[in-house]
Coordinates of C-alpha atoms in Angstrom, one line a residue:
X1 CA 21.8 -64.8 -54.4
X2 CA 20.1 -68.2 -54.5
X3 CA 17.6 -68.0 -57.7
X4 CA 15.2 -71.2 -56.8
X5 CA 13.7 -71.7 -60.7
X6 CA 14.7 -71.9 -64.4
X7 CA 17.3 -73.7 -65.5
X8 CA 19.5 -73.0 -62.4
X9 CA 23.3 -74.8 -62.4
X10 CA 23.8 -78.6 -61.5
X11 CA 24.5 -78.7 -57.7
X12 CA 28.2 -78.1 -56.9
X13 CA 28.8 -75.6 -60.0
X14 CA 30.1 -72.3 -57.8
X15 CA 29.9 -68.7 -60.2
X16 CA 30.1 -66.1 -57.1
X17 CA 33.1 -64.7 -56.5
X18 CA 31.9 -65.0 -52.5
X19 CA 31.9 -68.6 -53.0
X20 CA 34.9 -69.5 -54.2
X21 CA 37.7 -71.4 -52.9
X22 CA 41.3 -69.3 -54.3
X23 CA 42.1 -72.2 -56.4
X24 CA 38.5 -72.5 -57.7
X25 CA 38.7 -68.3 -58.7
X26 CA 42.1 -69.5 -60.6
X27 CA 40.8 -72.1 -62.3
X28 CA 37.4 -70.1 -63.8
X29 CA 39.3 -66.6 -64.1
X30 CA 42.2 -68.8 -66.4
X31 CA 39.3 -70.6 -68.2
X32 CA 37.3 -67.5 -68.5
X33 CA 38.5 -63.8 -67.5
X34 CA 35.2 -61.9 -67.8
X35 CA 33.4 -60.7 -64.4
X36 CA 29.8 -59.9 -63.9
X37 CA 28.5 -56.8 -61.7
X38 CA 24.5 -56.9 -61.0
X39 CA 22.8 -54.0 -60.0
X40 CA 20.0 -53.1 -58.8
X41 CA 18.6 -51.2 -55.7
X42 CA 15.9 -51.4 -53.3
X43 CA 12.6 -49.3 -54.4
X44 CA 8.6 -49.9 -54.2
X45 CA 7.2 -52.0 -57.1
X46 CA 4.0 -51.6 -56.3
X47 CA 2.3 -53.3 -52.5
X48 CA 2.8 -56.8 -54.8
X49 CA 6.1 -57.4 -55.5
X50 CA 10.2 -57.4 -53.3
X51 CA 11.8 -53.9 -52.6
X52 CA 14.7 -55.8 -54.6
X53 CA 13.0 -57.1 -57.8
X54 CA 16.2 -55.2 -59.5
X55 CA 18.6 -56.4 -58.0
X56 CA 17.4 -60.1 -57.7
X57 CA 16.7 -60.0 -61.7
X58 CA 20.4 -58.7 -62.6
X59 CA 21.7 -61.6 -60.1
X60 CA 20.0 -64.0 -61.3
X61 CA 20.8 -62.6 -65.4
X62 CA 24.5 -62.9 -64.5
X63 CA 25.0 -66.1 -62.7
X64 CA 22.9 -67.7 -65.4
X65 CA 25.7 -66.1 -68.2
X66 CA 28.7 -66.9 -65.7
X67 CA 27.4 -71.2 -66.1
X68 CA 26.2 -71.2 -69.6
X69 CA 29.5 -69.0 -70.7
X70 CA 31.7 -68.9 -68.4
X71 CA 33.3 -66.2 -65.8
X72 CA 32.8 -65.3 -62.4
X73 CA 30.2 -63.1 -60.6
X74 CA 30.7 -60.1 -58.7
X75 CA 29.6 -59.2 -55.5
X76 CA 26.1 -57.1 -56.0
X77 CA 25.3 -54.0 -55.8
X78 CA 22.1 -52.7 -54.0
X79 CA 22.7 -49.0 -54.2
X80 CA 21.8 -47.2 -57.1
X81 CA 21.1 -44.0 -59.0
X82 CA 17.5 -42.7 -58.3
X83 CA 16.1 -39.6 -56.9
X84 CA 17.8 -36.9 -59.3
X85 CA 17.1 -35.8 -62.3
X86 CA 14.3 -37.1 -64.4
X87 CA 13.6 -39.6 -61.4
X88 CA 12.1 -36.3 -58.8
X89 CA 9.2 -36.5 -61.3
X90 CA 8.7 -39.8 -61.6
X91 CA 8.7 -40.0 -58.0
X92 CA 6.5 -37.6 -57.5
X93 CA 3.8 -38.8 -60.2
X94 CA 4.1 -42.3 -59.0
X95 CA 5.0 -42.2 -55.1
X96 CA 3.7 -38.7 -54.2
X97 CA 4.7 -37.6 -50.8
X98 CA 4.8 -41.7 -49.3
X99 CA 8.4 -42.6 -48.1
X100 CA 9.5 -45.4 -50.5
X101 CA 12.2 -46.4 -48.4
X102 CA 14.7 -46.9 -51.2
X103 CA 18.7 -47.2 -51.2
X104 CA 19.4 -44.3 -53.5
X105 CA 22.5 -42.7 -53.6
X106 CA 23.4 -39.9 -55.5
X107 CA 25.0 -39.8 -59.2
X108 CA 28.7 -38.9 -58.0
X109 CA 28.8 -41.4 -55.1
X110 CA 27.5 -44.2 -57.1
X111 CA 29.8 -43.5 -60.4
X112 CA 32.8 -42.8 -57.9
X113 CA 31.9 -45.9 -56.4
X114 CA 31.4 -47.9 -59.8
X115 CA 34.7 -46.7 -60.9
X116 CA 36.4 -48.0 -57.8
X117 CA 34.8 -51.3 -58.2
X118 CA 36.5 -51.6 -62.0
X119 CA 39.8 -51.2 -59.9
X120 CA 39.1 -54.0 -58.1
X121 CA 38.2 -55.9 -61.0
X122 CA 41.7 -55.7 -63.0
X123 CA 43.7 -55.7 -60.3
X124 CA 42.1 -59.1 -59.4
X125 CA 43.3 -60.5 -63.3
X126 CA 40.0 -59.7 -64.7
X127 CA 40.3 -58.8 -68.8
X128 CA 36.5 -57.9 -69.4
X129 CA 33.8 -56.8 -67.2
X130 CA 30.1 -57.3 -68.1
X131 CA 27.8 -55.2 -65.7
X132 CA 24.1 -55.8 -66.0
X133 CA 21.6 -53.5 -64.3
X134 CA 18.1 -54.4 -62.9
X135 CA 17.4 -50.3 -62.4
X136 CA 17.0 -48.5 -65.8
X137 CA 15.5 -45.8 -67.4
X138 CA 18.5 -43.7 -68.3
X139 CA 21.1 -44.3 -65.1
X140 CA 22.5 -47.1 -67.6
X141 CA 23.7 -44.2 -70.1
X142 CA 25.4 -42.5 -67.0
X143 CA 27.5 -45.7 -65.9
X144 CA 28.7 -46.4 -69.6
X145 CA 29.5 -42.8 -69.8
X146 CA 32.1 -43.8 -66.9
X147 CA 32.9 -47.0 -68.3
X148 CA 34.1 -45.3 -71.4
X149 CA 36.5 -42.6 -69.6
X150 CA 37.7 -46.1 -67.8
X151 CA 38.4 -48.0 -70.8
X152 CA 40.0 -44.6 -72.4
X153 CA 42.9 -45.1 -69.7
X154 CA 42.8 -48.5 -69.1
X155 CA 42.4 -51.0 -72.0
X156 CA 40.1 -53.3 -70.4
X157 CA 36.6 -54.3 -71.8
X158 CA 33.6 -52.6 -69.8
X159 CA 29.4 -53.6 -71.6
X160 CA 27.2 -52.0 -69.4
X161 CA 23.4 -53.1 -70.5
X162 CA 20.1 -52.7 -68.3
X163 CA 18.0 -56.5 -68.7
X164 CA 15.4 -54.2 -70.9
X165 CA 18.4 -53.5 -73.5
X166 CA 19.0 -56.8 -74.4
X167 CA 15.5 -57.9 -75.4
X168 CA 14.9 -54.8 -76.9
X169 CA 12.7 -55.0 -80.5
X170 CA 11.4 -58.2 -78.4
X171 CA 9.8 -57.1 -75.5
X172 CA 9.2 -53.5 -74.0
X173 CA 10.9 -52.9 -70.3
X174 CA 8.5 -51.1 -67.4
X175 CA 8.4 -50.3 -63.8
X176 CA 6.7 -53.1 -61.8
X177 CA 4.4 -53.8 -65.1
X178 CA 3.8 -56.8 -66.9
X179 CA 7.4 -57.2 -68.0
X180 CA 9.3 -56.7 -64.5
X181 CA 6.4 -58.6 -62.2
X182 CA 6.4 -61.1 -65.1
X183 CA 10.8 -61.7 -64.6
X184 CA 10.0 -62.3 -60.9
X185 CA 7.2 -64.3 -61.2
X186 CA 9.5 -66.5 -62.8
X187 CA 12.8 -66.7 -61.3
X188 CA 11.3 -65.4 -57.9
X189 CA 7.6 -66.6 -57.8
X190 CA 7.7 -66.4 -53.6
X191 CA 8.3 -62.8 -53.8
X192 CA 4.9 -61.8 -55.7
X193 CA 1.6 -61.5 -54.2
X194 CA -0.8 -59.9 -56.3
X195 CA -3.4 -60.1 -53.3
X196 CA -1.1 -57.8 -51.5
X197 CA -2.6 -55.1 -53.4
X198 CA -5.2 -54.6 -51.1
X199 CA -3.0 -52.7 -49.2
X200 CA -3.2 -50.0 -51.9
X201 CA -6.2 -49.1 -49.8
X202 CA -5.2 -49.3 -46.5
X203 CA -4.3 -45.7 -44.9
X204 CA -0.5 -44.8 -44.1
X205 CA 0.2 -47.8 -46.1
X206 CA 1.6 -45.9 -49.5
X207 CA -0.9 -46.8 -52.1
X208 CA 0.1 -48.2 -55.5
X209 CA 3.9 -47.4 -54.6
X210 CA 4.4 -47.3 -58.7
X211 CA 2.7 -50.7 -59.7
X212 CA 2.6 -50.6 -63.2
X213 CA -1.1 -49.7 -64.9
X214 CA -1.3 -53.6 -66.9
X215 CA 0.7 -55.2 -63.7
X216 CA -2.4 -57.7 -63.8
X217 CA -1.2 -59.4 -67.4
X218 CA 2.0 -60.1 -65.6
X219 CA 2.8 -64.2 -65.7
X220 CA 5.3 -66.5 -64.8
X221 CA 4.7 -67.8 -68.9
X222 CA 5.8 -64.8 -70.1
X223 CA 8.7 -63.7 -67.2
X224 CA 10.2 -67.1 -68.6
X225 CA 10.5 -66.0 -72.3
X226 CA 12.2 -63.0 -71.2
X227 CA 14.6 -63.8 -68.9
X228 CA 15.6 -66.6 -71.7
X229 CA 16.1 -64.2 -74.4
X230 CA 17.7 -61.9 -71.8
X231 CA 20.3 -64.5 -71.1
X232 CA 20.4 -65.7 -75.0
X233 CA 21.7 -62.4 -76.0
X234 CA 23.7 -61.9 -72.7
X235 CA 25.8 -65.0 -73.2
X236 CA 26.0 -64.2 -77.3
X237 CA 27.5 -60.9 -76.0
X238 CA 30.3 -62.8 -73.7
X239 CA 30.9 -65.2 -76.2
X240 CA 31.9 -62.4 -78.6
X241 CA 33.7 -60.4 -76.1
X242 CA 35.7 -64.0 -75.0
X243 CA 36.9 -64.3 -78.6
X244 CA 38.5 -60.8 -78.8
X245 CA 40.4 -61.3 -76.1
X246 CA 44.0 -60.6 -76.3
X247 CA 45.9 -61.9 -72.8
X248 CA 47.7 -59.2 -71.7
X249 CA 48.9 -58.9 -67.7
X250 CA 47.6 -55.3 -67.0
X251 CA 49.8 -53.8 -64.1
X252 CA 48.3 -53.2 -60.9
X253 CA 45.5 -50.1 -61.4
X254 CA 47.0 -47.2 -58.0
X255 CA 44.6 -44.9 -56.6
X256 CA 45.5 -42.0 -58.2
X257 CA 44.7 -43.4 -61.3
X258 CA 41.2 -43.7 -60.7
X259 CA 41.2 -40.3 -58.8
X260 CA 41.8 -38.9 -62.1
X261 CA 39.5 -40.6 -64.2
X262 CA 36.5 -40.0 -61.5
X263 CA 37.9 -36.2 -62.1
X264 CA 37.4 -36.9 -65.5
X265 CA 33.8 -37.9 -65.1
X266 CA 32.7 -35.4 -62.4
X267 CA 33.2 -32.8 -65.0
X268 CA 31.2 -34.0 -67.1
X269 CA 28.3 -34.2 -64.6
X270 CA 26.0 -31.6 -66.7
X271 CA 25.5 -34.3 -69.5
X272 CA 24.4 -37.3 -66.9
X273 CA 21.1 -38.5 -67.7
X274 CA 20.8 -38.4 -64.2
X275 CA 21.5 -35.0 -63.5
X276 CA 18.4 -33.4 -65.2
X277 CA 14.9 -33.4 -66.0
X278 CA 13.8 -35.4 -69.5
X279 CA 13.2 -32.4 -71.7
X280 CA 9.6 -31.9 -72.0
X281 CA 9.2 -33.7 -68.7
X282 CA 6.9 -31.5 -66.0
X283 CA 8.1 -29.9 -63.7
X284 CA 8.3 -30.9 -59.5
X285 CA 5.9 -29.1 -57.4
X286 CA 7.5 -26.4 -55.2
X287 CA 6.6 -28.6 -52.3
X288 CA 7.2 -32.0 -53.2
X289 CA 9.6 -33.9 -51.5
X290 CA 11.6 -34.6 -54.5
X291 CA 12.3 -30.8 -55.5
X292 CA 15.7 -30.8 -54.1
X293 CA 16.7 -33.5 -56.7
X294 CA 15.4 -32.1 -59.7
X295 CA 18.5 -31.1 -60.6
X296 CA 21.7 -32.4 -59.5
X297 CA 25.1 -30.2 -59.3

């Protein structure tokens, strides 16, 4: 995670977790004890644009809060929710019968997963954890779901936002549109090339792969005044949750803790977002490939 344009830290300041010396982690967990957890996955954006525009967005949203407000940043997470539920359709409206060559996982791995990665968070001295996810579209509403069975056994502070949430009433999120090619145009501009799209033509090659229908208005201008209101109200958000901090040493968080809150959350799995079609959404073709997923159990 090495974003290469605006407004990165002076040379020397160290925010990721894997960077840090053990008495460099002291010194910023004492100063600060909120951790960040990107997210994002691997997934077609279009023949223009990285497999991990996501992930590289939520990265580079998190180290910019963890300099400008303190904290520590997680180790990411490329794996996400996609696939089930409302995503079969979208897959199969967007992607067709191509292989996208994504790293989806299903809901119950990932959420397991996520809750274990809260574990690891407290029991490292963490009081807050701030998780920011590049991959939206409802998945978001699933994690806080878990976040909130988490913080109703454990009184630690879990904000789960996707980067469209906290511009939201200023700029309207989309799937390798304007606003997602526009973010990495900006923080990323090596990993766009809008003359790749002539492979949208080229046979076996996978066509549009879910570029976004005004992904032509897309600009490093405009991926700039996002990503700075994205990390306006993301450090605003830390600030507040920084001041309602009450230091309190949380005993070490066992296993069987967390085997009973993922209990807790597995059945629960008929209201994930994830889990289902959006109503009104159409239905999967018998023989797509993403018919399986429709529905998750």
């Amino acid at each position: 995670m090495k974003p290469n344009t605006g407004g990165n830290p002076a040379p020397g300041t160290k925010t990721l977790w894997s960077e840090l010396l053990p008495y460099e982690f002291k010194q910023r967990l004492a100063q600060c004890p909120v951790v960040y957890l990107p997210l994002g996955l691997c997934e077609p954006h279009g023949q223009v644009s990285a497999f991990g525009l996501d992930t590289i967005k939520a990265e580079w949203l998190c180290h910019q809060a963890a300099w400008q407000a303190g904290g520590i940043v997680a180790p990411s997470m490329g794996y996400h929710i996609h696939e089930s539920g409302y995503h079969a359709g979208w897959l199969e409206e967007t992607v067709g019968e191509e292989n996208p060559h994504m790293t989806a996982v299903p809901p119950a791995v990932f959420l397991s997963f996520f809750l274990y990665q809260l574990r690891a968070f407290v029991n490292a001295g963490f009081q807050a954890v701030v998780v920011i996810t590049g991959h939206s579209g409802g998945n978001q509403e699933d994690l806080r779901q878990a976040a909130d069975r988490f913080m109703a056994n454990i009184p630690v502070k879990v904000w789960v936002r996707s980067d469209p949430e906290l511009v939201q009433g200023l700029y309207t999120g989309d799937h390798a549109g304007k606003y997602e090619l526009s973010q990495l145009m900006y923080i990323r501009p090596d990993l766009v090339d809008m003359k790749a799209r002539g492979w949208e033509n080229v046979p076996l090659s996978g066509g549009r792969l879910a570029l976004g229908s005004d992904a032509d208005e897309a600009s490093p201008e405009l991926g700039k005044e996002i990503m700075e209101a994205c990390v306006q109200r993301l450090c605003a958000e830390v600030n507040h949750i920084k001041a309602a901090l009450t230091p309190v040493e949380q005993p070490k968080i066992p296993y069987s803790l967390i085997e009973k809150i993922r209990g807790e959350v597995l059945r629960c799995s008929s209201s994930w977002v994830t889990s289902r079609p959006w109503p009104g959404q159409k239905q999967v073709s018998p023989h797509s490939q993403w018919k399986p997923y429709e529905y998750y159990e």
